[in-house]
Short mmCIF file of C-alpha atoms in Angstrom, two decimals:
data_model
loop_
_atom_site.label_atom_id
_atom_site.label_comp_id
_atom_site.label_asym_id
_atom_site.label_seq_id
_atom_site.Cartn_x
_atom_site.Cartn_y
_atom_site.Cartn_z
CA UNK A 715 -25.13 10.86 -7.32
CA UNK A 716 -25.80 13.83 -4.74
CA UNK A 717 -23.63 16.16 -5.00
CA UNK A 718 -21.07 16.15 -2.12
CA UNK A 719 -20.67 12.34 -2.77
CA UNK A 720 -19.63 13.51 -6.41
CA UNK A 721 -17.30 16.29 -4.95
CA UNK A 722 -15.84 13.68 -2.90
CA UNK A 723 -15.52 11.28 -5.70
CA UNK A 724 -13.81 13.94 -7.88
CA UNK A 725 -11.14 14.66 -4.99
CA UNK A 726 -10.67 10.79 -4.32
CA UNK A 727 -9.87 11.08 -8.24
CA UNK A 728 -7.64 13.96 -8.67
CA UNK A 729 -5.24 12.98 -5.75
CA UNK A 730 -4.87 9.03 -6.77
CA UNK A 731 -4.47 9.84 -10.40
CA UNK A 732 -1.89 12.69 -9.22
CA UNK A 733 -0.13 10.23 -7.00
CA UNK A 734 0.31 7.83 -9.66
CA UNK A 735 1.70 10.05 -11.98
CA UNK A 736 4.24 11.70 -9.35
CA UNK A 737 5.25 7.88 -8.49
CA UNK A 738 5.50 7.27 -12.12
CA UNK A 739 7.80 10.22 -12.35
CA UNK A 740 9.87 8.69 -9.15
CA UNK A 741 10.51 5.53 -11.64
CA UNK A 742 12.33 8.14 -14.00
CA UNK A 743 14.49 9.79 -11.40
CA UNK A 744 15.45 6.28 -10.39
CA UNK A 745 15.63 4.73 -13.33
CA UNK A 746 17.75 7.69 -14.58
CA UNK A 747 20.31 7.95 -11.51
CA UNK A 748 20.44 4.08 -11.77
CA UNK A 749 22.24 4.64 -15.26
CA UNK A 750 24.11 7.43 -14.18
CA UNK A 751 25.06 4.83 -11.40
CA UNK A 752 26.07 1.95 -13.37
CA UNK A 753 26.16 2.99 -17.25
CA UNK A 754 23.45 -0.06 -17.92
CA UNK A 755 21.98 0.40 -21.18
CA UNK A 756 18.88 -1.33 -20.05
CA UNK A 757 18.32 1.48 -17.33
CA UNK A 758 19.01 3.84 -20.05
CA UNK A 759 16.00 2.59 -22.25
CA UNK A 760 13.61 2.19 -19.05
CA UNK A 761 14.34 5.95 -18.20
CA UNK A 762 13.62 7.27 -22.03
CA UNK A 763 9.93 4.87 -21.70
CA UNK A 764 8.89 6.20 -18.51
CA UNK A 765 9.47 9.23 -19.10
CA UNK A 766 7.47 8.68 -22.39
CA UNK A 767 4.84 6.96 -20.76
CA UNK A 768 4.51 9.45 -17.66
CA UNK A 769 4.16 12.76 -20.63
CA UNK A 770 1.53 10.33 -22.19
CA UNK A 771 -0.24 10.29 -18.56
CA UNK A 772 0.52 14.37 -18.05
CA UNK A 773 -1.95 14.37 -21.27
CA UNK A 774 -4.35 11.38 -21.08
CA UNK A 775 -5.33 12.26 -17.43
CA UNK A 776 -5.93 15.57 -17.57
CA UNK A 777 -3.09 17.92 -16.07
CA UNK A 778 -2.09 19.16 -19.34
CA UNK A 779 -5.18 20.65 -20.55
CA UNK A 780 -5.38 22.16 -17.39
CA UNK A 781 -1.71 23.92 -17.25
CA UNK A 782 -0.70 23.90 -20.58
CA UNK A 783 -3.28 23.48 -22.94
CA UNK A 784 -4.79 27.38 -22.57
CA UNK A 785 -1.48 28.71 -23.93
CA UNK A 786 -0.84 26.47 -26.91
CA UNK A 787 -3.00 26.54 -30.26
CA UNK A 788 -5.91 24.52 -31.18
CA UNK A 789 -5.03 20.96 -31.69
CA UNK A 790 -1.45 21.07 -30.70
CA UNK A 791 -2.12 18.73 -27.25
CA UNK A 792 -3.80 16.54 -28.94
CA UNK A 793 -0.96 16.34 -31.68
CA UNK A 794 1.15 15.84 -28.84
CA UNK A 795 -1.01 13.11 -27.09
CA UNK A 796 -0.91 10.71 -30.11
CA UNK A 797 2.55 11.41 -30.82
CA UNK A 798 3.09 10.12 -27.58
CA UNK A 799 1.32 7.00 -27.96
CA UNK A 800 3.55 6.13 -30.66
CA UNK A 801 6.72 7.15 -28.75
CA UNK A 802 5.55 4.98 -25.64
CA UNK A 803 4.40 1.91 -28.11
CA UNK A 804 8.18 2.29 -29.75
CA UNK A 805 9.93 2.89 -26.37
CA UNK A 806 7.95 -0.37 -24.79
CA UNK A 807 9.31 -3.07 -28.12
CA UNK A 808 12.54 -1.10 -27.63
CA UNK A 809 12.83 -2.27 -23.72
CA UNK A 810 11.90 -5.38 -24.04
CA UNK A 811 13.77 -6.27 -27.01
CA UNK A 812 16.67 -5.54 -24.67
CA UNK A 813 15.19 -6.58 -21.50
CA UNK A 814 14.59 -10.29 -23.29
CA UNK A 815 18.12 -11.34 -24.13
CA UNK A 816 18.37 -12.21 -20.59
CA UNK A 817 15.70 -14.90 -21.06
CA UNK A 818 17.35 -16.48 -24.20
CA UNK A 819 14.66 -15.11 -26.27
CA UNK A 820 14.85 -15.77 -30.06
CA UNK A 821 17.48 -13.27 -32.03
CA UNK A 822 14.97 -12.78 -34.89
CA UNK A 823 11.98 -12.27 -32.76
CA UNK A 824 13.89 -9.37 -30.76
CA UNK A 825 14.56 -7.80 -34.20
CA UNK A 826 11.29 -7.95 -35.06
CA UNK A 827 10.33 -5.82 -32.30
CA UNK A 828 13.13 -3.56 -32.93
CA UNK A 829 11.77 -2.94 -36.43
CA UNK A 830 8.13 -2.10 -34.73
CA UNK A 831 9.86 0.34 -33.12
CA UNK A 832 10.88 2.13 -35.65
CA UNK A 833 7.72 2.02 -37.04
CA UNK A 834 5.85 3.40 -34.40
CA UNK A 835 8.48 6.05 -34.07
CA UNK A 836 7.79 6.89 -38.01
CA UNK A 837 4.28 7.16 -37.61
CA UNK A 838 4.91 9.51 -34.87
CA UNK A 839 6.65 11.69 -37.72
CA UNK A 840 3.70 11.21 -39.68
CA UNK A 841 0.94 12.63 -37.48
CA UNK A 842 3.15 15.23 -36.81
CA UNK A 843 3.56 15.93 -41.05
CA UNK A 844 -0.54 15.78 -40.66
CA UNK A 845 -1.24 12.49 -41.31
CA UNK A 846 -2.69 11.90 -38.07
CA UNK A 847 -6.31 10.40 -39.98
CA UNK A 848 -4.50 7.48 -40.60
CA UNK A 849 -1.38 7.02 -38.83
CA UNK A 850 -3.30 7.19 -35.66
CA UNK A 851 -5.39 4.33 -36.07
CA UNK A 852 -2.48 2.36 -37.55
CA UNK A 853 -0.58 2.75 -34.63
CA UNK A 854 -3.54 1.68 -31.99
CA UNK A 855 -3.34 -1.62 -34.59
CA UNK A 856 0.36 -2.14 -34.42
CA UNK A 857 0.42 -1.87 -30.44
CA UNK A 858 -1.82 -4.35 -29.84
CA UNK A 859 0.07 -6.60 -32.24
CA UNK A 860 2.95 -5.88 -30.16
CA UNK A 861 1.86 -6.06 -27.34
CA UNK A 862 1.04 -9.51 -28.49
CA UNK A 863 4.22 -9.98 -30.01
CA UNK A 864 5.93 -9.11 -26.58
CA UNK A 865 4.14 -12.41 -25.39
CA UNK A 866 4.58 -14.57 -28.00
CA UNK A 867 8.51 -14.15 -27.62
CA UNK A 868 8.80 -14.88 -24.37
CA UNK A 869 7.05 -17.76 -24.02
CA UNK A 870 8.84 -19.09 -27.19
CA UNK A 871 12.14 -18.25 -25.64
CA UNK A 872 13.77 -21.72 -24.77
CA UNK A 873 14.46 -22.16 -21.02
CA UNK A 874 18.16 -21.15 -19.66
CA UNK A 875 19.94 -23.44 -17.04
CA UNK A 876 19.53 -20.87 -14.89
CA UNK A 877 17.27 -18.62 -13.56
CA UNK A 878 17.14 -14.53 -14.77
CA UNK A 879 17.00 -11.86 -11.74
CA UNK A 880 13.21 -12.07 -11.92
CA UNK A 881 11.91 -15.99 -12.64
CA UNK A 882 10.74 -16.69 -15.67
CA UNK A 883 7.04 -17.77 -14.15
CA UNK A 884 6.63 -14.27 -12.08
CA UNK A 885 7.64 -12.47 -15.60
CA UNK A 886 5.05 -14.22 -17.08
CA UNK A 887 2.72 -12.98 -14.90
CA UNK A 888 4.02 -9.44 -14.56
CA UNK A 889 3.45 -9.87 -18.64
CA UNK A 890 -0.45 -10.93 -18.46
CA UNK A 891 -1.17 -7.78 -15.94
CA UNK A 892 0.92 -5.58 -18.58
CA UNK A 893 -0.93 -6.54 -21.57
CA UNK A 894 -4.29 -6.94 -19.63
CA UNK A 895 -3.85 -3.50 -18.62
CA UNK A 896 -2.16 -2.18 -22.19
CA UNK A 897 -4.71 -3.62 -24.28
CA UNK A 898 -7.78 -2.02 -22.57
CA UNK A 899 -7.11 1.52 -23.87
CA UNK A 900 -6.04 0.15 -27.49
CA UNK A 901 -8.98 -1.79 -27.55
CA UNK A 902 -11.26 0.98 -26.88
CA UNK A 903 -9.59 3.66 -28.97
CA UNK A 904 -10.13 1.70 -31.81
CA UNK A 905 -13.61 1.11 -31.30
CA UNK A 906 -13.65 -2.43 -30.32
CA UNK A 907 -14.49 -2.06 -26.87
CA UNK A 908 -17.05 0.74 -26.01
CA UNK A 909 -15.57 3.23 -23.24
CA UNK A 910 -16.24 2.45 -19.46
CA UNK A 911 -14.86 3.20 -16.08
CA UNK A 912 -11.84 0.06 -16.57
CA UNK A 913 -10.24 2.33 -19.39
CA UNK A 914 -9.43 4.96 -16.45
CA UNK A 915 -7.79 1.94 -14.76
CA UNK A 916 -6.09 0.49 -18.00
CA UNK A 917 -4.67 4.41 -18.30
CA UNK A 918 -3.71 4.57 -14.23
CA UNK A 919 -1.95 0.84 -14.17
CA UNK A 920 -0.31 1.90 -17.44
CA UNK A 921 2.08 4.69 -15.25
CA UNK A 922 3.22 2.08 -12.74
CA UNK A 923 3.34 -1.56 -14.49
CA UNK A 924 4.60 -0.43 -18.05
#
């Protein structure tokens, strides 16, 4: 690629993957005024996994090795990047365990997601103790299982007399574009999938659709 098509590339990329996380931090203003609004729990939860997710973005695209990562230690970003994943894998189950009960989803499946939760918040513990060799890959396993799992409940979730806020067919499809989009960078991280352009999308579309 000659090189002021590359410069111009690089731009192009810097100021979409900077608007996305900006708009990504917008959801967590509004999701966080919202509850300050109305006192719904369920805004509550959305504001704790965007902001999650939108830290995870801060590190996966870049902008914290570039302001923060000359001052702190060897090693300590990327400590912080995996924790992340864990905290934004827990913070997703934890959502939509919640988010669910308005679609008569099964009790015991929304426990079950509950309880990955706190998994994935206890390996975030763990890589932080230094057991980041195998807690790491154990927690790219468990989030594609639940993202999986997120699936599986809803579509086992017996249909209400009524309709939710947001029909249950457009949820399903908001729920195929989040896992299509989720499953890309687990895929990859574990070696599955060999890295390619699409995992820069599956980490963009993460900061808006999650």
């Amino acid at each position: 690629m000659p090189l002021p098509q590359a410069q111009s590339y690089t731009r192009n990329t810097e100021w979409s993957t900077g608007f996305v996380l900006v708009l990504s931090f917008v959801f967590v203003v509004w999701s966080a005024f919202q509850w300050v609004a109305t006192r719904d729990w369920l805004m509550a939860i959305f504001a704790f996994k965007q902001t999650l997710i939108t830290l995870s973005g801060f590190m996966f695209l870049g902008f914290a090795r570039l302001t923060i990562g000359p001052h702190l230690s060897e090693g300590v970003l990327s400590l912080l990047a995996n924790m992340l994943v864990a905290g934004m894998a827990g913070g997703q189950l934890w959502f939509f365990s919640v988010l669910l009960k308005d679609y008569n989803a099964r009790l015991w499946m929304l426990r079950v997601m509950i309880v990955l939760a706190v998994v994935f918040l206890v390996l975030a513990v763990l890589m932080l103790l230094g057991h980041k060799q195998w807690a790491l890959p154990l927690t790219n396993s468990l989030g594609s299982v639940g993202l999986l799992w997120i699936v599986i409940t809803m579509l086992a979730a017996p249909k209400t007399a009524t309709e939710p806020f947001i029909p249950r067919a457009g949820f399903l499809a908001y729920l195929a574009l989040f896992v299509s989009l989720n499953i890309i960078p687990v895929l990859t991280y574990l070696g599955l999938t060999p890295e390619t352009p699409i995992l820069y999308f599956g980490n963009i579309g993460m900061l808006v659709f999650d």
